[in-house]
């Protein structure tokens, strides 16, 4: 693998940006940090390694005590694992954040406009900006949702937009998540833990708070009820404790003070949804569901599903309950639709996209496929409907055999894949076995859309803990960091 | 021509059932030359009518008190004003464009065996002017290749399974027709409804099913491969879908009740 | 509160209690076997739980060890101590967010330890040690519930499970033991073995209480009076039903509605409050207890219907 240059968030070194000028190279020689990281660098220099190690153990204990676990929640032996948490925060300046925030809100508004259009007239196709089959033949398109008009025309109430940074002023959107994006509980808990462990660091910085997220979330959920005449009852529907994100479901329900329910706690009567309580049936107005479309209603989708509620789709279509996020959102965030998002921004908002897409080759186009097959060793190949870092090839870090395997897959089902250049994801100093070393990071901010569209300042920074790895997914051994947006 | 329709579905549970919910598509979707003179749908419990993404009229109703029996009745009279065509065009405003109905889905999904079954027709499929004759060739192929036999398949048989077994009922014929059409690039869908037993040979007492295929400039045309004829104004359509599951006249879920017996009785009589 | 939550809490408590009760009965039976050369006592134990047919099928010519194995670590028996602990832990796991860490850790710890033990023992289990451990774990879990749970409706459901199970257990022990120890034709108050009655008392941990209350020799009718009508003995029927009545009363007040369960509990409780032991014996103890067991089971069904199914 060729030696690559990566932009380091703290030192400002590497990357290909024009702004990487003389001054920064000098900074390297003097061991200086970029302004937003200056105090962090100072703190790292002053803090003995064993103290950091102690704090790390303390953090781990806190996570266990709070029951913050991932994946193996319901594992047979009752033991659970936590996602590794890194103590060194990832810092964004106010200016950087302003830019990202505008871009995120713009992108989410466009995605919402697209989803509403996709399930109504499909004007974007009529205007020639997108082939209609991209929507109609998309595996994720839900025919039953055609013509469904939702409160505020919002479909993607909660969006997690994955961003990567490659230089001081270049960010790319890696993917949009508008089905049931997860990870926000880590954003909140990471901040809690950091504030407990390093109160002095917070005194030395002005960090914008993220703790209001659950309140904003609840406000949004209440605002999207169909039943405006009633004080809305909001619940969170989980697939149950065997789901890898169960902790997050319990955490969010707890924080919002709403019931955490499973499908069997609910029933539909007269096209209205009720939950079974010790006081009798209680009507439900808004369901924050963390169950996938296919399992949501055995009468409408997978008839074998035990996770959903029979008649739920009828209740939604009869305008008696709203489901968040909406049905059929998968058409907006799969990797083939991704290509069209900049056009969505232009078409629906009449604006130029603020955030850029990563250049992408579609393997169903023969020219693109040819290029991809010739350059497999340099590219990242992704399954169109894949998620969680699975079904993906990172050319530069893969073996010959892995590359050849993908060559076969691509030839068999080219339409299933897209390819992108291997991005030089920025690095951020991270506590590793021996001292501090740069590790690749991405960023997932969370965007809420109800009456208006808001973003919490920050998000979840995911970090690839393996040296050189570009895969940050927690299911693939990634960790998380607290993400700071500095105040003015 | 006038037809009187009585569409009765009855469930009997072995034990008292504490909760059940049912979804029915029992309100007609008319063709160009059809008219409804009267229609009513009677269901127990509490329910509401809604329209699904395909424009089907659905009623979802539920019972929350212990019950051992459920009866759904749809009845009414419809009229066919005979025209010059030998087939009926279903020309109501469409919720989704024809392209949607190419989706490879559910019980009507196509697999290798189905591709082989119509491989020789692929050449003709490209020509839109050839579409109607092509669909007739396809229908004849099904009539000749598949035996109409009650009990040959189960209600959840796929098109490929029906093809492999060489026999089936109207549902299987319809699934196979739909699957073949889609393989050939012709948008097609499953239709459920009813038809007078005089109108055709192979009509079950439990209702009927056929297929619809899209022909540019003409619209959606009904093909009834179980009988080898195109749908006429005698066919009363109650629902469309990608496959049976999406168009089924009645589906449901319940808690308790033990074994259940379902009984469907559909009678269509010409009354004028 | 969600009905499913209440249901899990109710059954969690019942299972914890069932494990403890079984351990107490087996301990007493074990002690008795050391003193007597009759096998009537231990053979009667599966009968207490209505498991006699299943036990006989699995063990056509049973030994006492078979019986102990069947009721302690046999996971094929859904009422064994091991099965009860597993069920209690699973109920608790479903409601982790509604439990205190102490209670969850106590149940999960018990379960993990049990798994370790089951892997290690084979045939060489020391039943006395196991029963001791069982009692200790169950008491710890109950203690954790009582000392850490918030006193809201969740607590009421835990208490309901605990008391309904206790009442059932006490009634069954008394019924079966009285039957066994007092063969047909023998008069109440006849010359029966002191040790056997001491065993009955031990089954509900009330031997010393008896001594303190009556300071007289152990007489069968007094044993029955203690187990049924004593107002301050935590496992007497009167005490348990009093608690059930109180908890249901609190729920009725909280929810602003009284249902069939509330009414039935009140009825069972008043019947006990105004009962006299001589009339109970006149009308037949067995009939009285069978009646109570049926009534208590119906009460549990009504609690389910009213609160746990929604």
mmCIF file of N, CA and C in Angstrom, chain A residues 143-144 146, chain B residues 5 24-36 38-39 41 50-58 74 78-79 88-96 100-101 189-194 210 212 220 222 231-242 246-249:
data_model
loop_
_atom_site.group_PDB
_atom_site.id
_atom_site.type_symbol
_atom_site.label_atom_id
_atom_site.label_comp_id
_atom_site.label_asym_id
_atom_site.label_seq_id
_atom_site.Cartn_x
_atom_site.Cartn_y
_atom_site.Cartn_z
ATOM 1 N N UNK A 143 -44.861 0.086 -1.523
ATOM 2 C CA UNK A 143 -46.021 0.450 -2.330
ATOM 3 C C UNK A 143 -47.205 0.872 -1.483
ATOM 4 N N UNK A 144 -47.334 0.228 -0.320
ATOM 5 C CA UNK A 144 -48.457 0.531 0.566
ATOM 6 C C UNK A 144 -48.429 1.973 1.066
ATOM 7 N N UNK A 146 -47.629 4.573 -0.811
ATOM 8 C CA UNK A 146 -47.902 5.533 -1.885
ATOM 9 C C UNK A 146 -49.097 6.410 -1.497
ATOM 10 N N UNK B 5 -74.259 -10.054 -6.366
ATOM 11 C CA UNK B 5 -73.085 -10.669 -5.719
ATOM 12 C C UNK B 5 -73.336 -10.859 -4.219
ATOM 13 N N UNK B 24 -59.970 -6.483 5.151
ATOM 14 C CA UNK B 24 -60.628 -7.027 3.956
ATOM 15 C C UNK B 24 -60.659 -6.011 2.828
ATOM 16 N N UNK B 25 -60.519 -6.550 1.642
ATOM 17 C CA UNK B 25 -60.657 -5.743 0.416
ATOM 18 C C UNK B 25 -61.901 -6.271 -0.276
ATOM 19 N N UNK B 26 -63.024 -5.677 0.024
ATOM 20 C CA UNK B 26 -64.302 -6.190 -0.464
ATOM 21 C C UNK B 26 -65.138 -5.107 -1.143
ATOM 22 N N UNK B 27 -64.493 -4.010 -1.486
ATOM 23 C CA UNK B 27 -65.222 -2.960 -2.175
ATOM 24 C C UNK B 27 -64.736 -2.915 -3.625
ATOM 25 N N UNK B 28 -65.636 -3.001 -4.593
ATOM 26 C CA UNK B 28 -65.235 -3.163 -5.993
ATOM 27 C C UNK B 28 -64.392 -2.021 -6.537
ATOM 28 N N UNK B 29 -63.498 -2.392 -7.436
ATOM 29 C CA UNK B 29 -62.751 -1.412 -8.227
ATOM 30 C C UNK B 29 -63.214 -1.630 -9.654
ATOM 31 N N UNK B 30 -63.946 -0.683 -10.129
ATOM 32 C CA UNK B 30 -64.690 -0.923 -11.368
ATOM 33 C C UNK B 30 -63.873 -0.699 -12.627
ATOM 34 N N UNK B 31 -64.311 -1.396 -13.665
ATOM 35 C CA UNK B 31 -63.739 -1.191 -14.984
ATOM 36 C C UNK B 31 -64.507 -0.108 -15.718
ATOM 37 N N UNK B 32 -64.053 0.208 -16.922
ATOM 38 C CA UNK B 32 -64.613 1.323 -17.687
ATOM 39 C C UNK B 32 -66.115 1.197 -17.933
ATOM 40 N N UNK B 33 -66.565 -0.030 -18.197
ATOM 41 C CA UNK B 33 -67.963 -0.185 -18.582
ATOM 42 C C UNK B 33 -68.796 -0.823 -17.470
ATOM 43 N N UNK B 34 -68.306 -0.687 -16.229
ATOM 44 C CA UNK B 34 -69.051 -1.265 -15.109
ATOM 45 C C UNK B 34 -69.641 -0.163 -14.237
ATOM 46 N N UNK B 35 -70.737 -0.506 -13.588
ATOM 47 C CA UNK B 35 -71.417 0.465 -12.743
ATOM 48 C C UNK B 35 -71.960 -0.284 -11.533
ATOM 49 N N UNK B 36 -71.895 0.340 -10.393
ATOM 50 C CA UNK B 36 -72.385 -0.300 -9.176
ATOM 51 C C UNK B 36 -73.789 0.213 -8.893
ATOM 52 N N UNK B 38 -75.739 -1.153 -6.250
ATOM 53 C CA UNK B 38 -75.796 -1.129 -4.781
ATOM 54 C C UNK B 38 -74.621 -1.938 -4.251
ATOM 55 N N UNK B 39 -74.168 -1.577 -3.072
ATOM 56 C CA UNK B 39 -73.072 -2.353 -2.483
ATOM 57 C C UNK B 39 -73.013 -2.086 -0.985
ATOM 58 N N UNK B 41 -70.864 -3.572 2.714
ATOM 59 C CA UNK B 41 -69.942 -4.508 3.358
ATOM 60 C C UNK B 41 -70.305 -4.517 4.833
ATOM 61 N N UNK B 50 -60.105 2.500 4.773
ATOM 62 C CA UNK B 50 -58.969 3.309 4.321
ATOM 63 C C UNK B 50 -58.577 2.841 2.931
ATOM 64 N N UNK B 51 -57.716 3.609 2.301
ATOM 65 C CA UNK B 51 -57.302 3.277 0.942
ATOM 66 C C UNK B 51 -55.819 2.970 0.959
ATOM 67 N N UNK B 52 -55.448 1.842 0.365
ATOM 68 C CA UNK B 52 -54.024 1.504 0.412
ATOM 69 C C UNK B 52 -53.276 2.189 -0.734
ATOM 70 N N UNK B 53 -51.988 1.932 -0.812
ATOM 71 C CA UNK B 53 -51.145 2.622 -1.791
ATOM 72 C C UNK B 53 -51.518 2.323 -3.228
ATOM 73 N N UNK B 54 -52.304 1.261 -3.463
ATOM 74 C CA UNK B 54 -52.702 0.894 -4.822
ATOM 75 C C UNK B 54 -54.092 1.397 -5.166
ATOM 76 N N UNK B 55 -54.716 2.055 -4.201
ATOM 77 C CA UNK B 55 -56.073 2.508 -4.436
ATOM 78 C C UNK B 55 -57.132 1.483 -4.045
ATOM 79 N N UNK B 56 -56.716 0.352 -3.458
ATOM 80 C CA UNK B 56 -57.700 -0.619 -2.979
ATOM 81 C C UNK B 56 -58.455 -0.042 -1.792
ATOM 82 N N UNK B 57 -59.742 -0.376 -1.714
ATOM 83 C CA UNK B 57 -60.525 0.068 -0.562
ATOM 84 C C UNK B 57 -60.437 -1.025 0.490
ATOM 85 N N UNK B 58 -59.836 -0.688 1.604
ATOM 86 C CA UNK B 58 -59.591 -1.688 2.641
ATOM 87 C C UNK B 58 -60.417 -1.342 3.869
ATOM 88 N N UNK B 74 -70.184 -9.166 1.960
ATOM 89 C CA UNK B 74 -70.236 -8.077 0.986
ATOM 90 C C UNK B 74 -71.313 -8.458 -0.009
ATOM 91 N N UNK B 78 -74.063 -5.195 -9.543
ATOM 92 C CA UNK B 78 -73.323 -4.357 -10.471
ATOM 93 C C UNK B 78 -73.797 -4.633 -11.899
ATOM 94 N N UNK B 79 -73.452 -3.691 -12.751
ATOM 95 C CA UNK B 79 -73.959 -3.749 -14.109
ATOM 96 C C UNK B 79 -72.801 -3.634 -15.095
ATOM 97 N N UNK B 88 -62.054 -6.258 -20.952
ATOM 98 C CA UNK B 88 -62.381 -5.074 -20.162
ATOM 99 C C UNK B 88 -61.112 -4.306 -19.816
ATOM 100 N N UNK B 89 -61.179 -3.008 -19.973
ATOM 101 C CA UNK B 89 -60.043 -2.177 -19.589
ATOM 102 C C UNK B 89 -60.319 -1.569 -18.225
ATOM 103 N N UNK B 90 -59.371 -1.741 -17.330
ATOM 104 C CA UNK B 90 -59.514 -1.140 -16.004
ATOM 105 C C UNK B 90 -58.803 0.188 -16.034
ATOM 106 N N UNK B 91 -59.578 1.212 -16.191
ATOM 107 C CA UNK B 91 -58.961 2.493 -16.485
ATOM 108 C C UNK B 91 -59.153 3.540 -15.391
ATOM 109 N N UNK B 92 -59.383 3.081 -14.166
ATOM 110 C CA UNK B 92 -59.481 4.031 -13.062
ATOM 111 C C UNK B 92 -58.137 4.712 -12.884
ATOM 112 N N UNK B 93 -58.120 5.924 -12.309
ATOM 113 C CA UNK B 93 -56.831 6.596 -12.119
ATOM 114 C C UNK B 93 -55.883 5.699 -11.310
ATOM 115 N N UNK B 94 -54.665 5.610 -11.777
ATOM 116 C CA UNK B 94 -53.703 4.722 -11.143
ATOM 117 C C UNK B 94 -52.884 5.453 -10.091
ATOM 118 N N UNK B 95 -52.685 4.815 -8.970
ATOM 119 C CA UNK B 95 -51.880 5.417 -7.920
ATOM 120 C C UNK B 95 -50.399 5.347 -8.263
ATOM 121 N N UNK B 96 -50.015 4.256 -8.912
ATOM 122 C CA UNK B 96 -48.600 4.057 -9.216
ATOM 123 C C UNK B 96 -48.435 3.812 -10.711
ATOM 124 N N UNK B 100 -43.878 0.332 -11.652
ATOM 125 C CA UNK B 100 -43.884 -0.288 -10.325
ATOM 126 C C UNK B 100 -44.203 -1.770 -10.415
ATOM 127 N N UNK B 101 -45.083 -2.089 -11.372
ATOM 128 C CA UNK B 101 -45.595 -3.462 -11.440
ATOM 129 C C UNK B 101 -44.656 -4.422 -12.152
ATOM 130 N N UNK B 189 -49.929 -7.487 -12.692
ATOM 131 C CA UNK B 189 -50.298 -7.557 -11.286
ATOM 132 C C UNK B 189 -51.399 -8.579 -11.059
ATOM 133 N N UNK B 190 -51.539 -8.894 -9.794
ATOM 134 C CA UNK B 190 -52.497 -9.904 -9.375
ATOM 135 C C UNK B 190 -53.826 -9.208 -9.074
ATOM 136 N N UNK B 191 -54.923 -9.812 -9.523
ATOM 137 C CA UNK B 191 -56.233 -9.226 -9.219
ATOM 138 C C UNK B 191 -57.098 -10.274 -8.530
ATOM 139 N N UNK B 192 -57.777 -9.848 -7.475
ATOM 140 C CA UNK B 192 -58.707 -10.781 -6.853
ATOM 141 C C UNK B 192 -60.109 -10.199 -6.961
ATOM 142 N N UNK B 193 -61.078 -11.099 -7.041
ATOM 143 C CA UNK B 193 -62.440 -10.615 -7.194
ATOM 144 C C UNK B 193 -63.403 -11.768 -7.352
ATOM 145 N N UNK B 194 -64.459 -11.541 -8.130
ATOM 146 C CA UNK B 194 -65.391 -12.635 -8.314
ATOM 147 C C UNK B 194 -66.026 -12.571 -9.700
ATOM 148 N N UNK B 210 -57.269 -13.437 -11.109
ATOM 149 C CA UNK B 210 -56.704 -13.398 -12.449
ATOM 150 C C UNK B 210 -55.547 -12.421 -12.460
ATOM 151 N N UNK B 212 -53.569 -8.899 -14.389
ATOM 152 C CA UNK B 212 -53.721 -7.749 -15.273
ATOM 153 C C UNK B 212 -52.353 -7.403 -15.827
ATOM 154 N N UNK B 220 -54.644 -1.105 -18.513
ATOM 155 C CA UNK B 220 -54.550 -2.410 -17.849
ATOM 156 C C UNK B 220 -55.625 -3.347 -18.378
ATOM 157 N N UNK B 222 -57.287 -7.287 -18.253
ATOM 158 C CA UNK B 222 -57.365 -8.483 -17.420
ATOM 159 C C UNK B 222 -57.182 -9.748 -18.237
ATOM 160 N N UNK B 231 -60.445 -10.919 -19.209
ATOM 161 C CA UNK B 231 -61.513 -10.528 -18.287
ATOM 162 C C UNK B 231 -62.497 -9.629 -19.016
ATOM 163 N N UNK B 232 -63.775 -9.900 -18.817
ATOM 164 C CA UNK B 232 -64.818 -9.059 -19.396
ATOM 165 C C UNK B 232 -65.501 -8.293 -18.272
ATOM 166 N N UNK B 233 -66.537 -7.599 -18.624
ATOM 167 C CA UNK B 233 -67.280 -6.837 -17.630
ATOM 168 C C UNK B 233 -68.004 -7.701 -16.619
ATOM 169 N N UNK B 234 -67.980 -9.011 -16.814
ATOM 170 C CA UNK B 234 -68.574 -9.899 -15.807
ATOM 171 C C UNK B 234 -67.648 -10.075 -14.605
ATOM 172 N N UNK B 235 -66.399 -9.689 -14.797
ATOM 173 C CA UNK B 235 -65.419 -9.839 -13.710
ATOM 174 C C UNK B 235 -65.524 -8.633 -12.783
ATOM 175 N N UNK B 236 -65.749 -8.898 -11.525
ATOM 176 C CA UNK B 236 -65.795 -7.798 -10.563
ATOM 177 C C UNK B 236 -64.521 -7.832 -9.734
ATOM 178 N N UNK B 237 -63.737 -6.774 -9.853
ATOM 179 C CA UNK B 237 -62.426 -6.744 -9.207
ATOM 180 C C UNK B 237 -62.540 -6.120 -7.816
ATOM 181 N N UNK B 238 -61.941 -6.785 -6.828
ATOM 182 C CA UNK B 238 -61.992 -6.271 -5.450
ATOM 183 C C UNK B 238 -60.651 -5.749 -4.958
ATOM 184 N N UNK B 239 -59.586 -6.247 -5.561
ATOM 185 C CA UNK B 239 -58.287 -5.765 -5.101
ATOM 186 C C UNK B 239 -57.185 -6.116 -6.069
ATOM 187 N N UNK B 240 -56.135 -5.278 -6.075
ATOM 188 C CA UNK B 240 -54.952 -5.598 -6.867
ATOM 189 C C UNK B 240 -53.743 -5.593 -5.952
ATOM 190 N N UNK B 241 -52.685 -6.260 -6.401
ATOM 191 C CA UNK B 241 -51.453 -6.276 -5.616
ATOM 192 C C UNK B 241 -50.348 -6.918 -6.410
ATOM 193 N N UNK B 242 -49.147 -6.874 -5.850
ATOM 194 C CA UNK B 242 -48.022 -7.518 -6.524
ATOM 195 C C UNK B 242 -48.220 -9.026 -6.541
ATOM 196 N N UNK B 246 -50.934 -9.354 -1.206
ATOM 197 C CA UNK B 246 -51.244 -7.918 -1.209
ATOM 198 C C UNK B 246 -52.666 -7.612 -1.666
ATOM 199 N N UNK B 247 -53.297 -8.588 -2.303
ATOM 200 C CA UNK B 247 -54.631 -8.326 -2.853
ATOM 201 C C UNK B 247 -55.702 -9.166 -2.168
ATOM 202 N N UNK B 248 -55.284 -9.992 -1.211
ATOM 203 C CA UNK B 248 -56.196 -10.971 -0.608
ATOM 204 C C UNK B 248 -57.484 -10.311 -0.129
ATOM 205 N N UNK B 249 -58.637 -10.929 -0.390
ATOM 206 C CA UNK B 249 -59.906 -10.331 0.041
ATOM 207 C C UNK B 249 -59.990 -10.238 1.570
#
